[in-house]
Every structure is written in C-alpha cells, then in structure tokens.
XYZ file of N, CA and C in Angstrom:
744
model
N 20.406 -5.707 19.646
C 21.260 -4.912 20.356
C 20.562 -3.858 21.240
N 19.643 -3.173 20.689
C 18.831 -2.146 21.562
C 18.120 -2.861 22.624
N 17.589 -4.102 22.470
C 16.949 -4.969 23.399
C 17.888 -5.149 24.670
N 19.067 -5.513 24.395
C 19.986 -5.974 25.483
C 20.582 -4.750 26.141
N 20.719 -3.654 25.425
C 21.247 -2.304 26.026
C 20.312 -1.888 27.080
N 18.908 -1.759 26.687
C 18.012 -1.272 27.628
C 17.577 -2.350 28.696
N 17.969 -3.539 28.413
C 17.852 -4.528 29.542
C 18.843 -4.395 30.633
N 19.943 -4.034 30.298
C 21.009 -3.755 31.273
C 21.130 -2.401 31.826
N 20.172 -1.487 31.308
C 20.205 -0.133 31.753
C 19.200 0.071 32.896
N 19.590 0.847 33.825
C 18.651 1.074 34.924
C 19.432 1.566 36.164
N 18.664 1.427 37.321
C 19.328 1.996 38.597
C 20.468 1.144 39.062
N 20.717 -0.051 38.396
C 21.771 -0.861 38.932
C 23.240 -0.224 38.581
N 23.263 0.478 37.285
C 24.458 0.977 36.911
C 24.455 2.442 36.506
N 25.607 3.178 36.547
C 25.668 4.505 36.000
C 25.706 4.336 34.507
N 25.332 5.371 33.826
C 25.277 5.285 32.392
C 26.569 4.964 31.819
N 27.670 5.558 32.181
C 29.018 5.266 31.557
C 29.334 3.832 31.759
N 29.082 3.240 32.998
C 29.348 1.842 33.281
C 28.478 0.975 32.401
N 27.170 1.346 32.168
C 26.301 0.617 31.359
C 26.991 0.340 29.929
N 27.346 1.487 29.458
C 27.914 1.494 28.109
C 29.142 0.654 27.877
N 30.119 0.839 28.826
C 31.330 0.045 28.918
C 31.077 -1.388 29.104
N 30.200 -1.807 29.944
C 29.829 -3.113 30.279
C 29.019 -3.821 29.086
N 28.275 -3.019 28.424
C 27.556 -3.535 27.324
C 28.630 -3.862 26.086
N 29.402 -2.809 25.823
C 30.342 -2.949 24.713
C 31.329 -4.165 25.054
N 31.713 -4.378 26.335
C 32.402 -5.522 26.545
C 31.753 -6.765 26.385
N 30.432 -6.945 26.648
C 29.689 -8.020 26.492
C 29.491 -8.247 25.026
N 29.368 -7.271 24.235
C 29.172 -7.357 22.705
C 30.305 -8.046 22.171
N 31.541 -7.699 22.599
C 32.816 -8.214 22.172
C 33.098 -9.641 22.524
N 32.325 -10.187 23.522
C 32.568 -11.522 23.958
C 31.761 -12.588 23.023
N 32.336 -13.707 22.881
C 31.786 -14.678 21.957
C 30.447 -15.241 22.722
N 30.635 -15.440 24.123
C 29.337 -15.823 24.768
C 28.146 -14.859 24.515
N 28.387 -13.661 24.692
C 27.321 -12.843 24.670
C 26.703 -12.664 23.194
N 27.568 -12.902 22.190
C 27.031 -12.836 20.796
C 25.878 -13.902 20.594
N 25.936 -14.918 21.437
C 24.723 -16.025 21.373
C 23.478 -15.321 21.824
N 23.599 -14.561 22.869
C 22.276 -13.869 23.536
C 22.004 -12.694 22.618
N 22.845 -12.115 21.837
C 22.559 -11.161 21.000
C 21.849 -11.512 19.773
N 22.121 -12.798 19.237
C 21.664 -13.405 18.097
C 20.138 -13.655 18.277
N 19.793 -14.221 19.373
C 18.373 -14.611 19.551
C 17.409 -13.444 19.626
N 17.543 -12.371 20.337
C 16.548 -11.321 20.349
C 16.578 -10.600 18.913
N 17.773 -10.603 18.185
C 17.750 -10.007 16.889
C 16.946 -10.875 15.874
N 17.073 -12.108 16.070
C 16.393 -13.038 15.111
C 14.749 -12.988 15.363
N 14.357 -12.795 16.644
C 12.962 -12.698 17.042
C 12.423 -11.339 16.360
N 13.104 -10.178 16.612
C 12.404 -8.950 16.218
C 12.514 -8.792 14.618
N 13.536 -9.203 13.987
C 13.615 -9.095 12.665
C 12.604 -10.103 11.965
N 12.455 -11.248 12.529
C 11.436 -12.266 11.927
C 10.049 -11.667 12.105
N 9.772 -11.124 13.282
C 8.444 -10.549 13.582
C 8.250 -9.397 12.679
N 8.940 -8.609 12.438
C 8.791 -7.438 11.449
C 8.691 -7.729 10.016
N 9.643 -8.803 9.728
C 9.486 -9.298 8.334
C 8.284 -9.758 7.863
N 7.773 -10.603 8.822
C 6.390 -11.301 8.527
C 5.158 -10.310 8.930
N 5.549 -9.439 9.902
C 4.347 -8.755 10.449
C 3.902 -7.583 9.353
N 4.858 -7.104 8.610
C 4.557 -5.947 7.693
C 3.572 -6.422 6.604
N 3.543 -7.669 6.321
C 2.706 -8.221 5.284
C 1.274 -8.028 5.641
N 0.911 -7.983 6.968
C -0.355 -7.751 7.342
C -0.915 -6.353 7.078
N 0.062 -5.415 6.782
C -0.304 -4.104 6.440
C -0.128 -3.749 4.942
N 0.034 -4.845 4.221
C 0.158 -4.821 2.735
C 1.510 -4.413 2.108
N 2.591 -4.540 3.070
C 3.979 -4.342 2.657
C 4.682 -5.518 2.666
N 5.933 -5.598 2.057
C 6.917 -6.644 2.148
C 8.284 -6.192 1.961
N 9.067 -7.094 2.585
C 10.535 -6.763 2.384
C 11.243 -7.587 1.285
N 11.782 -6.950 0.421
C 12.385 -7.622 -0.712
C 13.800 -7.993 -0.275
N 14.090 -9.247 0.045
C 15.524 -9.606 0.430
C 16.440 -9.559 -0.626
N 16.039 -9.711 -1.886
C 16.876 -9.603 -3.075
C 17.540 -8.250 -3.160
N 16.765 -7.141 -2.839
C 17.352 -5.899 -2.919
C 18.339 -5.708 -1.796
N 17.990 -6.241 -0.611
C 18.976 -6.221 0.544
C 20.193 -6.933 0.127
N 20.187 -8.118 -0.422
C 21.476 -8.918 -0.685
C 22.171 -8.128 -1.746
N 21.481 -7.499 -2.773
C 22.095 -6.823 -3.821
C 22.939 -5.580 -3.314
N 22.345 -4.833 -2.254
C 22.980 -3.700 -1.701
C 24.146 -4.080 -0.985
N 24.240 -5.305 -0.489
C 25.453 -5.704 0.291
C 26.487 -6.343 -0.560
N 26.168 -6.508 -1.787
C 27.212 -7.044 -2.765
C 28.275 -5.773 -3.078
N 29.298 -6.345 -3.729
C 30.398 -5.473 -4.167
C 30.034 -4.475 -5.167
N 29.085 -4.857 -5.998
C 28.636 -3.969 -7.067
C 27.135 -3.863 -7.101
N 26.482 -3.143 -6.154
C 24.915 -3.083 -6.143
C 24.461 -2.495 -7.438
N 23.174 -3.088 -7.726
C 22.524 -2.685 -8.964
C 22.012 -1.241 -8.661
N 21.978 -0.142 -9.596
C 21.491 1.038 -9.364
C 19.943 1.004 -9.108
N 19.216 0.106 -9.647
C 17.861 -0.065 -9.498
C 17.494 -0.255 -8.013
N 18.387 -1.070 -7.354
C 18.118 -1.344 -5.927
C 18.328 -0.203 -5.029
N 19.308 0.758 -5.551
C 19.410 2.057 -4.743
C 18.270 3.045 -4.973
N 17.754 3.029 -6.139
C 16.526 3.899 -6.484
C 15.398 3.339 -5.745
N 15.235 2.001 -5.584
C 14.131 1.537 -4.818
C 14.206 2.036 -3.395
N 15.309 1.980 -2.843
C 15.493 2.382 -1.336
C 15.016 3.902 -1.221
N 15.512 4.691 -2.250
C 15.293 6.133 -2.241
C 13.801 6.461 -2.448
N 13.144 5.624 -3.223
C 11.662 5.844 -3.420
C 10.895 5.502 -2.183
N 11.343 4.571 -1.354
C 10.695 4.026 -0.172
C 11.363 4.367 0.977
N 12.076 5.537 0.977
C 12.968 5.900 2.149
C 12.147 6.060 3.485
N 11.019 6.668 3.390
C 10.146 6.992 4.441
C 9.625 5.549 5.073
N 9.223 4.634 4.286
C 8.808 3.407 4.749
C 9.908 2.442 5.281
N 11.113 2.676 4.810
C 12.244 1.925 5.372
C 12.665 2.478 6.753
N 12.571 3.841 6.759
C 12.811 4.599 8.062
C 11.984 4.012 9.232
N 10.562 4.151 8.895
C 9.649 3.794 9.948
C 9.654 2.338 10.210
N 10.083 1.525 9.310
C 10.267 0.057 9.476
C 11.293 -0.203 10.564
N 12.488 0.433 10.429
C 13.496 0.242 11.343
C 13.355 0.931 12.628
N 12.805 2.214 12.513
C 12.616 2.881 13.690
C 11.676 2.246 14.621
N 10.512 1.648 14.104
C 9.587 1.038 14.999
C 10.114 -0.270 15.612
N 10.954 -0.983 14.849
C 11.538 -2.074 15.287
C 12.504 -1.840 16.476
N 13.264 -0.841 16.269
C 14.331 -0.420 17.334
C 13.527 0.066 18.505
N 12.390 0.855 18.286
C 11.759 1.275 19.463
C 10.993 0.230 20.291
N 10.597 -0.748 19.521
C 9.932 -1.848 20.255
C 11.065 -2.737 20.977
N 12.144 -2.835 20.389
C 13.354 -3.639 20.993
C 13.732 -3.058 22.375
N 13.846 -1.612 22.271
C 14.198 -0.890 23.479
C 13.222 -0.998 24.584
N 11.953 -0.885 24.223
C 10.909 -0.922 25.191
C 10.743 -2.311 25.815
N 10.942 -3.418 24.975
C 10.836 -4.695 25.420
C 11.988 -5.036 26.357
N 13.270 -4.480 25.926
C 14.398 -4.717 26.860
C 14.095 -4.112 28.244
N 13.608 -2.907 28.197
C 13.298 -2.099 29.447
C 12.357 -2.916 30.394
N 11.237 -3.485 29.831
C 10.215 -4.064 30.607
C 10.603 -5.500 30.982
N 11.425 -6.119 30.095
C 11.879 -7.434 30.380
C 12.748 -7.335 31.665
N 13.565 -6.262 31.860
C 14.350 -6.107 33.042
C 13.499 -5.972 34.338
N 12.372 -5.294 34.165
C 11.469 -5.103 35.223
C 10.807 -6.550 35.601
N 10.514 -7.364 34.565
C 10.037 -8.664 34.688
C 10.963 -9.557 35.523
N 12.249 -9.481 35.090
C 13.338 -10.200 35.685
C 13.533 -9.986 37.101
N 13.488 -8.630 37.456
C 13.589 -8.199 38.868
C 12.445 -8.678 39.635
N 11.275 -8.483 39.214
C 10.065 -8.893 39.872
C 9.996 -10.442 40.133
N 10.302 -11.249 39.094
C 10.372 -12.660 39.208
C 11.546 -13.171 39.951
N 12.655 -12.211 40.065
C 13.835 -12.657 40.796
C 14.692 -13.571 39.932
N 14.525 -13.612 38.710
C 15.104 -14.514 37.814
C 16.702 -14.199 37.783
N 17.141 -12.879 38.023
C 18.513 -12.655 37.998
C 19.204 -13.174 39.196
N 18.497 -13.566 40.270
C 19.192 -14.336 41.375
C 19.209 -15.775 41.084
N 18.285 -16.299 40.336
C 18.333 -17.686 40.007
C 19.145 -18.198 38.932
N 19.308 -17.266 37.837
C 20.060 -17.571 36.721
C 21.186 -16.534 36.476
N 22.554 -16.955 36.360
C 23.607 -16.214 36.314
C 23.542 -15.387 34.940
N 22.958 -16.058 33.909
C 22.958 -15.354 32.596
C 22.232 -14.087 32.574
N 21.154 -13.988 33.468
C 20.326 -12.786 33.533
C 20.814 -11.689 34.691
N 21.931 -12.059 35.378
C 22.318 -11.302 36.391
C 22.983 -10.040 35.941
N 22.787 -8.895 36.665
C 23.302 -7.514 36.290
C 24.766 -7.521 36.758
N 25.548 -6.584 36.097
C 26.947 -6.423 36.314
C 27.230 -5.721 37.595
N 26.278 -5.068 38.160
C 26.474 -4.440 39.512
C 26.472 -5.435 40.550
N 27.517 -6.136 40.945
C 27.615 -7.206 41.854
C 27.393 -6.558 43.269
N 27.774 -5.302 43.547
C 27.724 -4.733 44.808
C 26.158 -4.659 45.318
N 25.241 -4.407 44.278
C 23.881 -4.343 44.615
C 23.437 -5.604 45.444
N 23.670 -6.718 44.924
C 23.353 -8.043 45.289
C 23.984 -8.182 46.866
N 25.109 -7.650 47.118
C 25.815 -7.858 48.330
C 25.233 -6.960 49.268
N 25.033 -5.606 49.014
C 24.656 -4.567 49.919
C 23.178 -4.846 50.275
N 22.266 -5.379 49.405
C 20.979 -5.560 49.603
C 20.609 -7.034 50.126
N 21.759 -7.868 50.202
C 21.491 -9.195 50.653
C 20.832 -10.059 49.755
N 20.697 -9.756 48.380
C 20.043 -10.580 47.558
C 20.913 -11.828 47.103
N 22.104 -11.776 47.426
C 23.033 -12.923 47.129
C 22.647 -14.151 47.887
N 21.735 -14.032 48.956
C 21.221 -15.202 49.653
C 20.536 -16.130 48.753
N 19.939 -15.642 47.600
C 19.223 -16.334 46.793
C 19.885 -16.991 45.638
N 21.154 -16.777 45.498
C 21.931 -17.355 44.602
C 22.080 -18.817 44.701
N 21.947 -19.643 43.657
C 21.965 -21.132 43.784
C 23.179 -21.560 44.333
N 24.314 -20.943 44.136
C 25.744 -21.429 44.761
C 26.098 -20.758 45.980
N 25.067 -19.972 46.626
C 25.504 -19.239 47.794
C 25.685 -20.239 48.987
N 26.675 -19.955 49.793
C 26.861 -20.869 50.934
C 26.110 -20.528 52.075
N 25.218 -19.477 51.990
C 24.378 -19.147 52.982
C 22.823 -19.202 52.557
N 22.015 -19.998 53.289
C 20.724 -20.095 52.992
C 19.815 -19.528 53.996
N 18.930 -18.757 53.672
C 17.864 -18.247 54.625
C 16.762 -19.315 54.734
N 16.879 -20.032 55.921
C 15.820 -21.080 56.136
C 14.501 -20.627 56.636
N 14.521 -19.558 57.339
C 13.310 -19.059 58.010
C 12.794 -17.936 57.395
N 13.574 -16.926 57.076
C 13.309 -15.611 56.373
C 13.558 -15.630 54.974
N 13.159 -14.460 54.454
C 13.444 -14.298 52.924
C 14.266 -12.944 52.750
N 14.870 -12.721 51.641
C 15.645 -11.472 51.429
C 14.695 -10.221 51.704
N 13.357 -10.420 51.289
C 12.532 -9.115 51.403
C 12.273 -8.803 52.821
N 12.568 -9.773 53.821
C 12.501 -9.315 55.254
C 13.696 -8.520 55.734
N 14.608 -8.253 54.947
C 15.843 -7.486 55.290
C 15.466 -6.037 55.338
N 15.449 -5.345 56.415
C 15.099 -3.997 56.568
C 16.283 -3.086 56.935
N 17.296 -3.713 57.523
C 18.440 -2.856 58.042
C 19.670 -3.667 57.710
N 20.654 -2.998 56.987
C 22.000 -3.467 56.771
C 23.055 -2.864 57.586
N 23.609 -3.563 58.551
C 24.644 -2.952 59.406
C 26.019 -3.243 58.940
N 26.910 -2.240 58.930
C 28.169 -2.304 58.181
C 29.268 -2.047 59.228
N 30.259 -2.930 59.221
C 31.518 -2.678 59.916
C 32.695 -2.486 58.965
N 33.244 -1.406 58.830
C 34.209 -0.972 57.988
C 35.549 -0.690 58.700
N 36.606 -1.344 58.284
C 37.903 -1.171 58.823
C 38.739 -0.212 57.761
N 39.095 1.004 58.347
C 39.768 1.982 57.563
C 41.061 2.270 58.082
N 42.057 2.253 57.150
C 43.570 2.481 57.616
C 43.919 3.905 57.432
N 44.354 4.486 58.548
C 44.889 5.844 58.455
C 46.240 5.901 59.193
N 46.876 7.108 59.309
C 48.282 7.176 59.826
C 48.293 6.762 61.323
N 47.269 7.061 62.018
C 47.331 6.752 63.505
C 46.992 5.340 63.710
N 46.620 4.534 62.769
C 46.254 3.039 62.857
C 44.914 2.775 62.281
N 44.305 1.686 62.518
C 43.224 1.217 61.817
C 42.021 1.622 62.713
N 40.999 2.127 62.059
C 39.745 2.486 62.778
C 38.526 1.592 62.159
N 37.670 1.020 63.068
C 36.592 0.374 62.627
C 35.275 1.324 62.787
N 34.504 1.442 61.758
C 33.353 2.382 61.686
C 32.214 1.303 61.701
N 31.200 1.492 62.512
C 30.013 0.783 62.625
C 28.777 1.717 62.371
N 27.880 1.258 61.507
C 26.701 2.071 61.161
C 25.726 1.386 60.224
N 24.621 1.988 60.022
C 23.582 1.446 59.209
C 23.762 2.004 57.830
N 23.633 1.042 56.848
C 23.807 1.411 55.427
C 22.721 2.357 54.989
N 22.993 3.473 54.289
C 22.072 4.346 53.769
C 22.060 4.263 52.234
N 23.315 4.393 51.706
C 23.249 4.432 50.178
C 24.755 4.091 49.774
N 25.012 4.068 48.459
C 26.376 3.762 47.940
C 26.497 4.276 46.516
N 27.648 4.594 46.212
C 27.863 5.000 44.717
C 28.918 4.167 44.082
N 28.715 3.997 42.756
C 29.761 3.151 42.031
C 30.764 3.974 41.369
N 31.910 3.420 41.118
C 33.054 4.056 40.622
C 32.779 3.895 39.010
N 33.792 4.521 38.194
C 33.825 4.462 36.802
C 33.922 3.140 36.201
N 34.654 2.323 36.934
C 34.991 0.936 36.525
C 33.913 -0.023 36.971
N 32.866 0.361 37.615
C 31.851 -0.481 38.066
C 31.973 -0.962 39.411
N 33.168 -0.637 40.204
C 33.367 -1.050 41.465
C 32.669 -0.045 42.385
N 32.989 -0.319 43.733
C 32.394 0.511 44.717
C 33.101 1.777 44.896
N 32.624 3.039 44.935
C 33.223 4.296 45.151
C 33.092 4.684 46.566
N 31.969 4.731 47.057
C 31.750 5.266 48.518
C 30.484 4.589 48.963
N 30.493 4.457 50.361
C 29.221 3.916 51.178
C 28.811 5.095 52.093
N 27.524 5.165 52.312
C 27.053 6.229 53.281
C 26.450 5.490 54.433
N 26.792 5.924 55.645
C 26.259 5.295 56.864
C 25.686 6.433 57.698
N 24.794 5.913 58.585
C 24.142 6.780 59.649
C 24.209 6.003 61.024
N 24.173 6.807 61.989
C 24.137 6.322 63.401
C 25.533 5.637 63.614
N 26.669 6.428 63.187
C 28.020 5.754 63.146
C 28.641 5.880 64.515
N 29.399 4.798 64.915
C 30.301 4.801 65.984
C 31.549 4.258 65.386
N 32.766 4.711 66.060
C 34.067 4.274 65.804
C 34.942 3.932 66.933
N 35.882 3.183 66.631
C 36.895 2.879 67.666
C 38.314 2.536 66.905
N 39.339 2.751 67.556
C 40.618 2.221 67.123
C 40.768 0.742 67.490
N 41.289 0.020 66.611
C 41.572 -1.339 66.744
C 42.593 -1.604 67.927
N 43.563 -0.574 68.072
C 44.669 -0.803 68.967
C 44.035 -0.687 70.491
N 42.851 0.020 70.620
C 42.137 0.031 71.911
C 41.752 -1.239 72.512
N 41.733 -2.215 71.741
C 41.331 -3.552 72.172
C 42.273 -4.120 73.172
N 43.516 -3.656 73.109
C 44.549 -4.136 73.966
C 44.725 -3.342 75.246
N 44.019 -2.237 75.148
C 44.282 -1.240 76.366
C 43.060 -1.039 77.214
N 41.800 -1.285 76.646
C 40.653 -0.986 77.386
C 39.963 -2.295 77.665
N 39.480 -2.610 78.943
C 38.856 -3.764 79.176
C 37.421 -3.736 78.870
N 36.740 -2.617 79.044
C 35.384 -2.551 78.737
C 35.059 -2.238 77.173
N 34.376 -3.210 76.550
C 34.143 -3.065 75.303
C 33.250 -1.910 74.842
N 32.399 -1.423 75.706
C 31.546 -0.246 75.413
C 32.305 1.012 75.332
N 33.391 1.046 76.221
C 34.215 2.201 76.293
C 35.095 2.432 75.016
N 35.200 1.548 74.334
C 36.018 1.621 73.060
C 35.460 2.344 71.958
N 34.046 2.505 71.933
C 33.347 3.156 70.875
C 33.113 4.582 71.111
N 33.229 5.349 70.081
C 32.847 6.841 70.227
C 31.821 7.204 69.198
N 30.743 7.781 69.615
C 29.709 8.187 68.656
C 30.162 9.294 67.802
N 29.856 9.209 66.583
C 30.224 10.356 65.519
C 28.971 11.143 65.230
N 28.854 12.421 65.687
C 27.706 13.269 65.509
C 27.515 13.451 64.102
N 26.275 13.744 63.620
C 26.082 13.968 62.108
C 24.999 13.158 61.623
N 24.465 13.453 60.414
C 23.447 12.658 59.804
C 24.033 11.481 59.128
N 25.007 11.750 58.265
C 25.580 10.738 57.252
C 27.133 10.826 57.302
N 27.701 9.586 57.311
C 29.185 9.455 57.232
C 29.447 8.776 55.954
N 30.353 9.385 55.111
C 30.655 8.835 53.839
C 32.084 8.271 53.859
N 32.179 7.036 53.538
C 33.577 6.335 53.505
C 33.949 6.041 51.977
N 35.266 6.237 51.750
C 35.702 5.951 50.410
C 36.172 4.510 50.361
N 35.768 3.813 49.423
C 36.062 2.353 49.310
C 37.492 2.186 49.133
N 38.228 3.102 48.500
C 39.751 2.851 48.323
C 40.445 2.931 49.669
N 39.809 3.515 50.683
C 40.509 3.580 51.929
C 40.121 2.529 52.894
N 39.070 1.623 52.449
C 38.591 0.694 53.275
C 39.336 -0.686 53.097
N 39.750 -1.260 54.332
C 40.535 -2.528 54.202
C 39.557 -3.741 54.390
N 38.679 -3.793 55.048
C 37.543 -4.808 55.200
C 36.317 -4.278 55.229
N 35.372 -5.161 54.947
C 33.857 -4.865 55.121
C 33.114 -5.980 55.647
N 32.313 -5.793 56.799
C 31.510 -6.914 57.272
C 30.022 -6.390 57.201
N 29.220 -7.229 56.797
C 27.736 -6.842 56.652
C 26.856 -7.708 57.481
N 25.954 -7.246 58.051
C 24.939 -7.897 59.005
C 23.542 -7.515 58.544
N 22.644 -8.404 58.333
C 21.322 -8.125 57.720
C 20.282 -8.476 58.804
N 19.453 -7.431 59.171
C 18.516 -7.518 60.188
C 17.156 -7.338 59.725
N 16.212 -7.998 60.384
C 14.757 -7.793 60.200
C 14.254 -7.117 61.515
N 13.153 -6.365 61.330
C 12.600 -5.670 62.521
C 11.322 -6.389 62.969
N 11.226 -6.790 64.232
C 10.240 -7.513 64.900
C 9.463 -6.660 65.870
N 8.133 -6.636 65.765
C 7.245 -6.013 66.670
C 6.779 -6.962 67.835
N 7.013 -6.651 69.106
C 6.716 -7.482 70.149
C 6.132 -6.575 71.234
N 4.769 -6.786 71.562
C 4.170 -6.039 72.608
C 4.235 -4.620 72.462
N 4.090 -4.081 71.216
C 4.151 -2.651 70.973
C 5.473 -2.052 70.800
N 6.523 -2.802 70.953
C 7.931 -2.396 70.866
C 8.484 -3.105 69.729
N 9.582 -2.343 69.164
C 10.272 -2.947 67.953
C 11.752 -3.422 68.332
N 12.092 -4.569 67.886
C 13.426 -5.018 68.026
C 14.046 -5.445 66.635
N 15.279 -5.479 66.635
C 15.904 -6.058 65.463
C 16.555 -7.392 65.744
N 16.549 -8.235 64.642
C 17.170 -9.483 64.745
C 17.781 -9.948 63.465
N 18.763 -10.777 63.492
C 19.367 -11.233 62.348
C 18.579 -12.054 61.528
N 18.476 -11.901 60.246
C 17.641 -12.813 59.380
C 18.337 -14.253 59.509
N 17.404 -15.195 59.366
C 17.834 -16.613 59.543
C 17.539 -17.338 58.318
C-alpha cells in the first residue's frame, strides 16, 4: 500500500487528489491485483531477510493472534519483542515508500506511463498540456519526424463565454492548476491576444480582429471555458535567427 501511494504521489497531483485517487483505486477490484504483488514482494523479502540477521518471524504466533481466542503467551511474546516488531514493520514500510517514490522516477524517465496504461498517472491534463499523449499507443496522432521532447512551446486557443458574447484568447501556456476533483481549475497564459467571435462577420481583416492584452500572465478559469485548442511548437535556429514550427 505504501509503495503504491508514494508511486502515485508527486508533481502530477495535489495531495488531496492523490489521497482520493489512491483510496478510489484501493476500493476497485482491478487495483487490488496490483496491490497484492508489491505487498507479497516486500513481505516475502522481509520474512526471509531477517533470518540473515539471526531473527525469524513465527507465523504460528501471527495466526494465533488473528484467531477469535488468542493464546496469552502469543500476546506476551509480542510485548517482549515489541521493539523488534516495530523496527521490522517500520523498515519495511520505509523501504516500500522509498521504492514507490523512485519507481515513479524510473517510470517517468523510461516513459513507461506513456506506453502502458496501467502505469499512467491520474492527472490526464498533464499528458495533454505537455503533449505526451502523442506517445500513447492508441493515439490518433503520431509524431513521425519529431519527438515529444522537442516540444518547447504550447500555444492555446481558449473560447470563453461572457455576457457580451464569446471571446477567443490566444497565448502561450505558462502553467496550470488542478481542481479538488482532479480536473483542470485554471490555465495561465502569456503574450495573450483576444478577439470577439462576432467580429468575424463584421471585420474583413483578420489582423484587426485581435487585441493585445497587456500584462505578464492571464489566468483563465476552466469552468468558464467552452473549448480549448492546443498547438505544439518546436524552436528552430536558422542563420542565427529563431523560428517556431509545429511538431510533425
């Protein structure tokens, strides 16, 4: 359990989301299969490993404690070796937590979460906003020339509904925040321009439709966004100058 909790913990999810997601997975029958395997590995390793240090785990005492009428001698045995029992369990839980944390790092480095759905994290927005969904086996978009790592700029078109009508905001993605239920709460954009969709019918020049929004960062609430469009760009240096081009 500790292994899986720390595996799903990290920069991908807020702490409250991690806990709810983890508890939801624990309650599912499918997840119980993945819970059983690491539990079996760590318990087996510690059961046989302590023998190398001159100790052993008496399973008869354990089964007796789990019975309806445990033998008093079993309880006395636990009390006499309380410190050893504590360090046995504490060391196992500590190693499980550390293993889960570093296994997460390994999964991210090896990109296994993109290849195998079972290892994928619950924060689906990360894969969309960073363009990592291109590497999903079932993705309808394949990068034939570039890789996901070539993506340096994510350009966002967001349609927002207000009383005066619908506005489209264009800008470069800076950051995002998750909501309590694991969805998208806000997105932050820079170098933002906006235009009213109704201006498409009244203005002939496309350039005149856009208005630059001064400021460093514009934050949009996801609850007010109707549609989102993402474009993923790479930066190319040519003759000392830099240009951007869509990844292919």
